[in-house]
Coordinates of C-alpha atoms in Angstrom, one line a residue:
M1 CA -53.5 -94.9 61.2
A2 CA -54.9 -92.7 63.6
A3 CA -52.5 -90.4 63.7
H4 CA -53.3 -90.3 59.8
T5 CA -57.3 -90.3 59.6
K6 CA -58.1 -86.3 60.7
I7 CA -57.0 -83.7 58.7
T8 CA -56.4 -80.3 60.3
N9 CA -56.9 -76.8 59.6
R10 CA -59.6 -78.1 56.5
V11 CA -60.3 -75.3 53.9
S12 CA -63.4 -76.3 52.3
P13 CA -66.0 -79.3 53.0
A14 CA -64.8 -80.9 49.5
M15 CA -61.1 -81.3 50.8
E16 CA -63.0 -82.9 53.6
R17 CA -64.7 -85.0 51.5
T18 CA -61.3 -86.5 49.9
G19 CA -59.4 -86.8 52.6
Q20 CA -62.4 -89.2 53.9
W21 CA -61.7 -91.3 50.6
V22 CA -58.0 -91.5 50.7
F23 CA -57.9 -92.6 54.4
S24 CA -60.6 -95.5 53.4
Q25 CA -58.0 -97.4 51.3
D26 CA -56.1 -99.8 52.9
I27 CA -53.0 -98.3 52.5
P28 CA -51.9 -95.9 54.8
A29 CA -50.6 -92.5 54.1
D30 CA -47.0 -92.3 53.6
I31 CA -46.7 -88.6 53.1
L32 CA -47.6 -85.6 54.3
I33 CA -47.8 -81.8 52.0
Q34 CA -48.6 -78.5 53.6
V35 CA -50.3 -75.8 51.6
G36 CA -50.8 -72.9 53.5
E37 CA -52.9 -74.2 56.8
A38 CA -54.2 -76.5 55.0
K39 CA -52.3 -80.7 54.9
F40 CA -52.5 -83.1 53.6
P41 CA -52.0 -87.1 54.4
L42 CA -51.0 -88.4 50.7
H43 CA -50.0 -91.9 49.3
K44 CA -46.3 -91.2 47.6
F45 CA -47.0 -94.0 44.4
L46 CA -49.9 -91.7 43.2
L47 CA -48.7 -88.6 43.7
V48 CA -45.4 -89.3 41.5
A49 CA -47.4 -91.3 38.6
K50 CA -49.0 -87.8 37.5
S51 CA -46.6 -85.3 38.9
N52 CA -42.9 -85.1 38.2
Y53 CA -42.8 -82.1 40.0
I54 CA -42.8 -84.1 43.1
R55 CA -41.2 -87.1 41.7
R56 CA -38.2 -84.8 41.7
L57 CA -38.2 -83.1 44.7
I58 CA -39.5 -86.9 46.3
L59 CA -35.8 -88.5 44.7
E60 CA -34.2 -85.0 45.2
S61 CA -34.3 -85.3 49.1
K62 CA -31.1 -86.5 50.8
D63 CA -33.9 -88.5 53.4
P64 CA -35.1 -91.4 51.6
D65 CA -38.1 -91.7 53.2
T66 CA -39.2 -88.0 53.0
T67 CA -42.8 -87.8 54.9
R68 CA -43.2 -83.8 54.3
L69 CA -43.7 -81.3 51.7
D70 CA -44.4 -78.2 51.9
L71 CA -46.2 -77.0 48.3
S72 CA -47.3 -73.9 49.8
N73 CA -47.1 -71.6 46.1
I74 CA -49.0 -74.0 44.3
P75 CA -50.7 -71.9 42.0
G76 CA -54.4 -71.9 43.4
G77 CA -53.9 -72.1 46.9
A78 CA -55.0 -75.2 48.3
E79 CA -58.3 -75.1 46.5
I80 CA -56.9 -75.9 43.1
F81 CA -54.2 -78.1 44.8
E82 CA -57.2 -80.7 46.5
K83 CA -58.5 -80.8 43.0
A84 CA -55.4 -81.6 41.6
I85 CA -55.2 -84.2 43.8
K86 CA -58.5 -85.8 43.2
F87 CA -57.3 -86.2 39.4
C88 CA -54.1 -88.1 40.8
Y89 CA -56.4 -90.2 42.8
G90 CA -59.2 -90.7 39.9
V91 CA -61.5 -89.2 41.5
N92 CA -64.1 -87.0 39.8
F93 CA -64.7 -83.3 40.0
E94 CA -65.8 -80.1 37.5
I95 CA -63.8 -78.0 35.5
T96 CA -65.6 -74.6 35.3
V97 CA -64.7 -71.4 33.4
H98 CA -63.8 -69.9 36.7
N99 CA -61.3 -72.6 37.7
V100 CA -59.5 -73.6 34.6
A101 CA -57.0 -71.0 34.5
A102 CA -55.7 -72.0 38.2
L103 CA -55.8 -76.0 37.0
R104 CA -53.7 -75.4 34.2
C105 CA -51.4 -73.2 36.1
A106 CA -51.7 -76.0 38.9
A107 CA -50.4 -78.4 37.1
E108 CA -47.9 -76.1 35.1
Y109 CA -46.2 -76.1 38.7
L110 CA -46.6 -79.2 39.1
E111 CA -45.2 -80.8 36.0
M112 CA -48.4 -82.3 35.2
T113 CA -47.7 -82.1 31.5
D114 CA -48.4 -85.2 28.7
E115 CA -44.8 -85.2 28.1
Y116 CA -44.7 -87.3 32.0
C117 CA -48.1 -88.7 31.8
D118 CA -50.6 -89.6 28.7
G119 CA -53.6 -87.7 29.4
N120 CA -52.8 -85.5 32.2
L121 CA -54.2 -82.9 34.0
A122 CA -52.2 -80.2 31.9
G123 CA -54.1 -81.1 28.3
R124 CA -57.4 -81.9 30.0
T125 CA -57.9 -78.3 30.9
D126 CA -56.1 -77.1 27.6
D127 CA -58.6 -79.1 25.8
F128 CA -61.5 -77.4 28.4
L129 CA -60.3 -74.0 27.2
V130 CA -59.6 -74.9 23.3
Q131 CA -63.8 -76.6 23.4
V132 CA -65.6 -74.6 26.1
A133 CA -64.2 -70.9 27.9
L134 CA -62.1 -69.8 24.6
T135 CA -65.4 -70.1 22.2
S136 CA -67.9 -66.7 23.4
L137 CA -66.8 -63.5 24.6
S138 CA -68.4 -64.3 28.3
G139 CA -66.0 -67.4 28.8
A140 CA -62.3 -65.6 28.0
V141 CA -63.3 -62.8 30.1
V142 CA -64.7 -64.9 32.9
V143 CA -60.9 -67.0 32.3
L144 CA -58.9 -63.5 31.8
K145 CA -60.3 -62.6 35.5
S146 CA -59.1 -65.6 37.2
C147 CA -55.8 -64.6 35.9
E148 CA -55.3 -61.6 38.4
D149 CA -53.9 -63.8 41.0
L150 CA -52.2 -66.9 38.7
L151 CA -49.3 -64.0 37.2
P152 CA -46.8 -64.3 36.3
I153 CA -47.2 -67.5 35.5
A154 CA -50.5 -67.7 33.7
E155 CA -49.0 -65.6 31.1
E156 CA -45.4 -67.7 31.7
I157 CA -48.2 -70.1 29.5
N158 CA -49.9 -67.9 27.5
I159 CA -53.5 -68.1 29.1
V160 CA -53.4 -64.3 29.1
Q161 CA -52.4 -63.8 25.4
R162 CA -54.8 -66.5 24.1
C163 CA -58.2 -64.6 26.3
V164 CA -56.9 -61.4 25.1
E165 CA -57.1 -61.7 21.6
L166 CA -60.0 -64.1 21.7
A167 CA -61.6 -61.7 23.7
A168 CA -60.6 -58.7 21.1
A169 CA -61.8 -60.7 18.4
K170 CA -65.0 -61.2 19.3
A171 CA -65.1 -57.0 20.9
C172 CA -65.2 -56.4 17.9
N173 CA -66.9 -58.0 16.1
E174 CA -69.9 -57.4 18.3
A175 CA -69.1 -53.8 18.0
N176 CA -69.7 -54.3 13.8
F177 CA -72.7 -56.6 14.0
P178 CA -74.0 -56.2 17.4
S179 CA -76.1 -60.2 18.1
R180 CA -77.8 -59.0 20.9
S181 CA -79.4 -56.1 22.8
P182 CA -78.7 -53.4 24.3
P183 CA -75.8 -53.0 21.6
N184 CA -72.6 -52.3 23.5
W185 CA -73.7 -55.5 26.3
W186 CA -69.8 -56.5 24.9
T187 CA -68.4 -53.1 26.5
E188 CA -69.9 -54.6 30.2
E189 CA -68.5 -58.2 29.8
L190 CA -64.4 -56.2 29.1
S191 CA -65.0 -53.9 31.6
I192 CA -64.7 -56.5 34.5
V193 CA -61.0 -57.4 34.3
H194 CA -58.0 -55.7 35.6
I195 CA -56.8 -52.2 34.0
T196 CA -53.5 -54.3 33.0
F197 CA -55.5 -57.1 30.9
F198 CA -58.1 -54.5 29.8
A199 CA -55.1 -52.3 28.0
K200 CA -54.4 -55.6 26.8
I201 CA -57.4 -55.7 25.1
I202 CA -57.6 -52.4 24.1
A203 CA -53.9 -52.7 22.4
S204 CA -55.5 -55.7 20.7
M205 CA -58.5 -54.3 19.0
K206 CA -56.8 -51.0 17.7
S207 CA -54.3 -53.4 16.0
R208 CA -57.0 -55.1 14.5
G209 CA -58.9 -51.3 13.2
A210 CA -61.1 -51.2 15.2
K211 CA -63.3 -47.7 15.0
P212 CA -62.4 -45.0 17.8
L213 CA -65.6 -44.6 18.7
T214 CA -65.8 -48.3 19.3
I215 CA -62.8 -48.1 21.0
A216 CA -64.0 -44.5 23.2
S217 CA -67.1 -46.8 23.9
A218 CA -65.1 -49.4 25.7
I219 CA -63.3 -47.3 27.9
I220 CA -66.0 -44.7 29.3
T221 CA -67.8 -48.1 30.3
Y222 CA -65.1 -49.3 32.2
T223 CA -64.3 -45.8 33.7
E224 CA -68.0 -45.7 35.0
R225 CA -67.4 -48.8 36.3
A226 CA -63.8 -48.5 37.5
L227 CA -64.3 -45.0 39.4
P228 CA -68.3 -44.8 40.1
D229 CA -68.0 -42.4 42.6
L230 CA -65.9 -40.3 40.6
V231 CA -67.3 -40.4 37.2
R232 CA -70.7 -41.6 37.0
D233 CA -73.2 -40.9 34.7
R234 CA -70.8 -38.4 33.3
S235 CA -73.0 -35.9 35.6
G236 CA -71.2 -33.3 38.0
N237 CA -74.5 -34.1 40.6
S238 CA -74.2 -38.0 40.6
V239 CA -71.9 -38.3 43.7
T240 CA -72.2 -37.6 47.3
A241 CA -71.9 -34.6 48.7
S242 CA -68.8 -35.3 50.8
I243 CA -66.7 -38.1 49.0
S244 CA -63.7 -39.0 51.7
I245 CA -61.2 -41.0 50.3
D246 CA -58.4 -42.4 52.2
T247 CA -54.3 -42.2 51.5
T248 CA -54.4 -46.2 49.8
A249 CA -57.5 -46.0 48.2
R250 CA -56.5 -42.0 46.2
I251 CA -53.2 -43.8 45.5
H252 CA -54.8 -46.5 43.4
Q253 CA -57.6 -44.6 41.8
R254 CA -54.8 -42.3 40.6
E255 CA -52.8 -44.8 38.9
L256 CA -56.2 -46.5 37.6
L257 CA -57.1 -42.6 36.0
N258 CA -53.6 -42.4 34.3
A259 CA -53.7 -46.1 32.7
I260 CA -57.3 -45.1 31.8
V261 CA -56.2 -41.8 30.3
S262 CA -52.5 -43.5 28.7
L263 CA -55.1 -45.4 26.4
L264 CA -57.6 -42.7 25.0
P265 CA -56.9 -43.0 21.4
V266 CA -54.9 -40.5 19.4
E267 CA -58.3 -37.9 18.1
T268 CA -59.2 -37.3 14.7
Q269 CA -61.3 -34.9 13.0
R270 CA -64.2 -36.0 14.6
A271 CA -64.0 -36.2 18.8
S272 CA -65.0 -40.1 20.1
F273 CA -65.3 -38.5 23.4
P274 CA -68.3 -36.5 24.8
I275 CA -66.7 -33.4 26.5
N276 CA -69.1 -34.1 29.5
F277 CA -66.7 -37.6 30.1
L278 CA -63.6 -36.0 29.5
S279 CA -64.2 -32.8 31.9
C280 CA -65.6 -35.8 34.6
L281 CA -61.9 -37.1 34.0
L282 CA -60.3 -33.7 34.4
R283 CA -61.7 -33.3 37.7
A284 CA -60.8 -36.2 38.8
A285 CA -57.6 -35.7 37.8
I286 CA -57.9 -32.6 39.6
F287 CA -59.0 -34.2 42.6
L288 CA -56.8 -36.9 43.1
E289 CA -54.2 -34.8 42.4
N290 CA -52.8 -36.4 39.4
D291 CA -49.2 -35.4 37.6
D292 CA -49.5 -32.6 35.0
V293 CA -48.7 -34.8 32.4
C294 CA -51.9 -36.7 32.7
K295 CA -54.0 -33.3 33.5
K296 CA -52.6 -31.5 30.2
Q297 CA -53.5 -34.5 28.1
L298 CA -57.4 -34.2 29.2
E299 CA -57.1 -30.1 29.2
K300 CA -55.4 -30.8 25.6
R301 CA -58.2 -32.9 24.6
I302 CA -61.3 -30.3 25.9
S303 CA -59.2 -27.9 24.2
A304 CA -59.9 -29.1 20.7
I305 CA -63.3 -29.5 20.8
L306 CA -63.8 -26.9 23.1
E307 CA -66.2 -25.3 20.3
H308 CA -68.8 -28.1 21.2
V309 CA -68.4 -27.4 25.1
T310 CA -71.4 -26.3 27.3
V311 CA -72.1 -24.2 30.2
D312 CA -72.7 -27.7 32.7
D313 CA -69.6 -28.9 31.0
L314 CA -67.0 -26.4 32.5
L315 CA -69.0 -26.1 35.4
V316 CA -68.9 -30.0 36.3
L317 CA -64.5 -28.9 35.9
S318 CA -65.0 -26.3 37.8
Y319 CA -66.2 -27.2 41.2
T320 CA -65.8 -29.6 44.2
F321 CA -67.9 -32.4 44.6
D322 CA -70.0 -31.3 46.7
G323 CA -70.4 -28.2 44.7
E324 CA -69.7 -26.1 47.0
R325 CA -66.4 -24.3 46.5
L326 CA -64.1 -23.3 43.5
F327 CA -61.2 -26.0 42.1
D328 CA -58.1 -23.8 40.5
L329 CA -59.6 -22.0 38.3
E330 CA -56.1 -22.5 36.6
S331 CA -56.8 -25.9 33.8
V332 CA -60.8 -23.7 32.7
R333 CA -57.8 -21.0 31.4
R334 CA -55.5 -23.0 30.0
I335 CA -58.3 -24.8 28.0
I336 CA -59.7 -21.8 26.7
S337 CA -56.0 -20.7 25.8
G338 CA -55.1 -23.5 24.0
F339 CA -57.9 -22.8 22.1
V340 CA -57.8 -19.5 21.2
E341 CA -53.7 -20.1 20.5
K342 CA -55.4 -22.7 17.9
E343 CA -57.5 -20.7 16.2
K344 CA -54.4 -17.8 16.1
S345 CA -52.4 -20.5 14.0
V346 CA -55.7 -21.0 11.7
S347 CA -55.8 -17.6 11.1
V348 CA -51.6 -17.0 10.2
F349 CA -52.1 -20.4 8.4
N350 CA -54.7 -18.0 6.1
G351 CA -53.4 -14.9 5.7
G352 CA -54.5 -12.6 8.9
D353 CA -52.8 -11.5 12.0
F354 CA -51.5 -13.9 14.3
R355 CA -52.6 -11.0 17.6
E356 CA -56.2 -11.2 16.2
P357 CA -57.8 -14.6 15.3
S358 CA -60.5 -14.5 12.6
L359 CA -64.1 -14.3 13.5
T360 CA -65.0 -17.8 13.4
T361 CA -68.5 -19.9 14.5
A362 CA -65.9 -21.8 16.5
M363 CA -65.2 -18.3 18.2
L364 CA -67.9 -17.1 18.3
R365 CA -69.2 -20.2 19.7
V366 CA -66.8 -20.5 22.1
A367 CA -67.3 -17.1 23.5
K368 CA -70.7 -16.6 24.8
T369 CA -70.2 -19.8 26.3
V370 CA -67.1 -18.3 28.2
D371 CA -69.3 -15.2 29.0
A372 CA -72.1 -17.6 30.1
Y373 CA -69.9 -19.1 32.5
L374 CA -68.5 -16.6 34.3
G375 CA -72.0 -15.1 34.7
E376 CA -72.4 -18.6 37.0
I377 CA -69.2 -18.6 38.9
A378 CA -69.4 -14.9 39.3
T379 CA -71.8 -15.6 42.6
I380 CA -68.7 -17.3 44.8
P381 CA -67.6 -15.2 47.1
E382 CA -63.7 -16.1 46.8
L383 CA -63.7 -15.6 43.1
S384 CA -61.2 -12.8 43.0
I385 CA -61.1 -9.8 40.2
S386 CA -57.8 -11.0 38.7
K387 CA -59.3 -14.5 38.2
F388 CA -62.3 -13.1 36.7
N389 CA -60.7 -10.7 34.8
G390 CA -58.1 -13.2 33.5
I391 CA -61.2 -15.9 31.8
A392 CA -62.8 -12.6 30.8
N393 CA -59.7 -11.6 28.7
L394 CA -58.2 -15.1 27.2
V395 CA -61.0 -14.1 25.1
P396 CA -60.1 -12.0 22.3
K397 CA -62.2 -8.6 21.7
N398 CA -63.4 -9.2 18.4
A399 CA -64.9 -12.6 19.0
R400 CA -67.7 -10.4 21.1
K401 CA -70.4 -8.6 18.3
V402 CA -71.9 -7.7 21.5
D403 CA -71.0 -7.4 25.4
D404 CA -74.5 -8.1 26.7
D405 CA -73.4 -11.7 27.9
L406 CA -69.9 -9.8 29.5
Y407 CA -72.4 -7.3 31.4
R408 CA -74.6 -9.9 32.7
A409 CA -71.4 -11.3 33.9
I410 CA -70.0 -8.4 35.6
D411 CA -73.1 -7.1 36.8
I412 CA -74.1 -10.4 39.0
Y413 CA -70.0 -9.5 40.1
L414 CA -71.0 -6.7 41.1
K415 CA -74.2 -7.6 43.4
A416 CA -72.5 -10.8 44.2
H417 CA -69.4 -8.7 45.6
P418 CA -71.0 -5.7 47.0
N419 CA -68.2 -4.0 49.0
L420 CA -66.3 -2.8 46.3
D421 CA -65.6 0.3 46.3
E422 CA -65.0 2.6 43.0
I423 CA -61.5 1.7 41.4
E424 CA -62.2 -2.1 41.7
R425 CA -65.4 -2.2 40.2
E426 CA -64.0 -0.1 37.6
K427 CA -61.6 -2.8 37.0
V428 CA -63.9 -5.5 36.9
C429 CA -65.8 -3.5 34.4
S430 CA -62.4 -2.9 32.0
V431 CA -62.9 -6.3 30.5
M432 CA -66.3 -5.4 28.9
D433 CA -66.8 -2.8 26.1
P434 CA -69.4 -0.1 26.6
L435 CA -69.2 0.7 23.2
K436 CA -70.7 -2.5 21.9
L437 CA -73.7 -3.1 24.5
S438 CA -77.5 -3.4 22.3
Y439 CA -79.6 -0.5 23.4
E440 CA -81.4 -2.8 25.9
A441 CA -78.4 -3.2 27.5
R442 CA -77.2 0.3 27.7
V443 CA -81.0 1.3 28.8
H444 CA -80.2 -1.2 31.3
A445 CA -76.4 0.3 32.2
S446 CA -77.6 3.5 32.6
Q447 CA -79.9 2.9 35.4
N448 CA -78.0 0.7 37.4
K449 CA -76.1 1.7 40.3
R450 CA -73.6 -0.8 40.4
L451 CA -71.6 0.8 37.7
P452 CA -68.8 3.4 38.1
V453 CA -69.8 6.5 36.4
Q454 CA -67.3 6.0 33.6
I455 CA -69.1 3.1 32.3
V456 CA -72.9 4.6 32.6
L457 CA -71.0 7.9 30.7
H458 CA -70.1 5.6 27.6
A459 CA -73.3 3.9 27.6
L460 CA -75.1 7.1 27.4
Y461 CA -72.3 9.2 25.1
F462 CA -72.7 6.4 22.5
D463 CA -76.1 6.7 21.8
Q464 CA -76.1 10.2 21.2
L465 CA -73.2 9.4 18.5
Q466 CA -75.6 6.5 16.9
I467 CA -78.4 9.3 16.5
R468 CA -75.4 11.6 14.9
S469 CA -74.0 8.8 12.6
D470 CA -77.9 8.3 11.9
K471 CA -78.8 12.0 10.9
N472 CA -75.7 11.9 8.5
G473 CA -76.6 8.6 6.9
R474 CA -74.2 6.1 8.3
S475 CA -75.4 3.1 10.2
T476 CA -72.6 2.4 12.7
P477 CA -70.1 4.9 14.1
T478 CA -67.4 3.7 13.1
P479 CA -65.8 7.4 11.9
D480 CA -66.2 9.1 15.2
A481 CA -65.8 6.0 17.4
I482 CA -62.1 7.3 18.8
S483 CA -62.7 11.4 19.3
M484 CA -66.0 10.0 20.9
R485 CA -63.5 7.9 23.4
S486 CA -61.4 10.7 24.0
Q487 CA -64.6 12.6 24.8
V488 CA -66.0 10.6 27.5
Q489 CA -63.1 10.1 28.8
A490 CA -61.8 14.2 29.2
D491 CA -65.8 14.1 30.6
V492 CA -65.2 11.4 33.6
S493 CA -62.0 13.1 34.4
L494 CA -63.7 16.1 34.2
A495 CA -66.4 14.7 36.7
K496 CA -64.2 13.0 39.5
E497 CA -62.7 16.3 39.9
N498 CA -66.1 18.3 40.5
E499 CA -66.8 14.9 42.6
A500 CA -63.6 15.9 44.7
L501 CA -64.4 19.5 44.8
R502 CA -67.9 18.5 45.8
T503 CA -66.7 16.9 48.3
E504 CA -64.2 19.2 49.6
L505 CA -66.9 22.0 49.6
L506 CA -68.8 20.0 52.2
Q507 CA -65.9 19.7 54.1
M508 CA -65.3 23.6 54.1
K509 CA -69.1 23.6 55.0
A510 CA -68.9 21.2 57.5
Y511 CA -65.5 23.5 58.6
I512 CA -67.4 26.9 59.0
S513 CA -70.4 26.4 60.6
D514 CA -67.9 24.6 63.2
I515 CA -66.2 27.4 63.6
Q516 CA -69.4 29.9 63.8
N517 CA -71.0 27.6 66.3
K518 CA -68.0 28.4 68.3
N519 CA -67.7 31.5 68.3
Q520 CA -71.7 32.2 68.3
V521 CA -71.5 33.8 72.2
G522 CA -68.9 36.5 71.3
S523 CA -70.4 37.5 68.6
T524 CA -74.1 37.8 70.0
S525 CA -71.7 40.6 72.6
A526 CA -70.4 42.3 69.5
R527 CA -73.7 43.6 68.8
I528 CA -74.5 44.3 72.5
N529 CA -71.4 47.1 73.0
P530 CA -71.3 48.9 70.3
K531 CA -68.5 50.3 68.8
K532 CA -67.5 53.6 70.7
P533 CA -66.3 56.2 68.3
T534 CA -62.6 57.5 68.1
F535 CA -60.3 60.1 67.8
F536 CA -60.5 59.7 63.7
S537 CA -63.8 59.4 63.1
S538 CA -64.6 62.8 65.3
V539 CA -62.4 64.5 63.3
S540 CA -63.9 62.9 59.5
K541 CA -67.1 64.5 60.5
K542 CA -65.8 68.1 61.4
L543 CA -64.3 68.7 58.1
G544 CA -67.3 67.0 56.4
K545 CA -68.9 70.1 57.8
L546 CA -66.7 71.9 56.1
N547 CA -67.3 70.2 52.9
P548 CA -67.4 72.9 50.0
F549 CA -68.7 70.3 47.6
K550 CA -71.6 69.3 50.1
H551 CA -74.1 70.3 48.3
G552 CA -73.1 70.0 44.3
S553 CA -72.6 66.2 45.0
K554 CA -73.2 63.7 46.9
D555 CA -73.4 63.8 50.5
T556 CA -71.7 61.2 52.5
S557 CA -71.2 62.3 55.7
H558 CA -73.6 60.8 57.2
I559 CA -72.0 57.2 56.8
E560 CA -70.6 55.9 59.4
D561 CA -67.4 54.0 59.7
G562 CA -68.2 50.1 59.4
N563 CA -69.0 47.1 57.8
D564 CA -72.4 48.5 56.1
V565 CA -70.3 51.0 53.6
D566 CA -71.3 50.7 50.1
L567 CA -68.6 49.6 48.0
T568 CA -70.1 49.3 44.1
K569 CA -67.8 50.1 41.6
P570 CA -68.9 53.6 39.6
R571 CA -70.5 53.0 36.5
R572 CA -67.9 53.2 33.9
R573 CA -68.5 56.2 31.6
R574 CA -67.2 56.8 28.2
F575 CA -65.2 59.4 27.2
S576 CA -63.8 60.9 23.5
I577 CA -61.3 63.2 22.5
S578 CA -62.4 65.6 20.0

């Protein structure tokens, strides 16, 4: 008897009280049931009266005096088994929304059904589900949450599906007819369940005809709660400066993000999700290294509503979470390119040119946003010219009425990268048309020392063309644009040649100066020792004295050979033949 009066490895005070009640009976325990680390000395006749499963184990055992059973696989573990034993012994305990699912699954496992015994544990828990737990959204969600550790038996006995249908119905009703404040309180309730169950609820809501905005509201709230460090308040500055996720957590969050993206409903004409939220999802997908299917689906959604984008939205998915480094800008390129291709398709459908989309309000807005975005990322030192130009060239030329915003971005880039040579600066400026700058921008460009000379000349010539056009009564210089561009190109080439010649001349002057410095001593000695007269010079002087024209013409006898001879050509005379 003493051996049965002690329970080893008790898992809760309630279990201890149950053991004390059992062992206080006059009949000694004749079976020991082990559930995990917990051991329960019990009585066979009370167990077999309620549990068909225990009865079969005892009957099918080769040893008729079975004294030990292992039920470690029972749903809910030792704590739930302890309540099931209380039910067998007639001891009162409380059924709640938190334990009703586990009790129902344990009753199914132990075969404590009404078919075996009237008023059994399965019937009691079913009554509680119908009358209490599944009468409200909160109750259904709590029961569904508790089913996460009760699979697959919770699905087999239909608890999961009953909770899902009830939660979906209540959520749709609350979305259409709010019963309390705030109106979206129900989204917070749904956000506590596992993603698998949440997906079932969303599918049920869709089948009930829930509006896309209703579905979007539930998904946004769930995402912000499930991925708080990656998508919080849909802003790019709300996460900590350094996010370090270990491999296990990264894999879990990657799978979670894939599941969330797969739940996004098909967009209609009106966008259901804010573009900033989609940008945060895409940035998280880039950070977590999700597959291309996930990222491209998000890029396609953002591209479809790019006309509503802001610079901050694009910056969210461009920078790392610490805001110090740029992500790979390929996602931004694909988003902008997708939008432009869509506009081209619309242009072709409307009878336009496939190469250049029609100038719509959406295209103008996107072009302005892209130029402002380039101005923001231009300060990053590691941003290469090819990446900068690549994004700028995605926007068609006719999508910009003026290139002032693009000029501002170029100026910022040149200022942030002062070590660029002339050719590199010309490459940066090649994405801009100087003839499309406003008067204020041209004045600034003409005085901007960071710009290559070609851009400055373009700006100056355009002013002249404008003046000439105004004099001719034309408001635009379009007829002369081609010839003026050719003239500018020729002048630019000439300016470059002159610059090269000027450089060579300076080098030649320096070379001559160096030679003169080296020969300075030799030239000085030459001036001190005058040149001795030669034989030919003496003969020349004597012959000069015998010159018969000495008095009739200019006397040159006194001119000596040397470097001081006047080589001036005589004045040309006119001759006539009469």
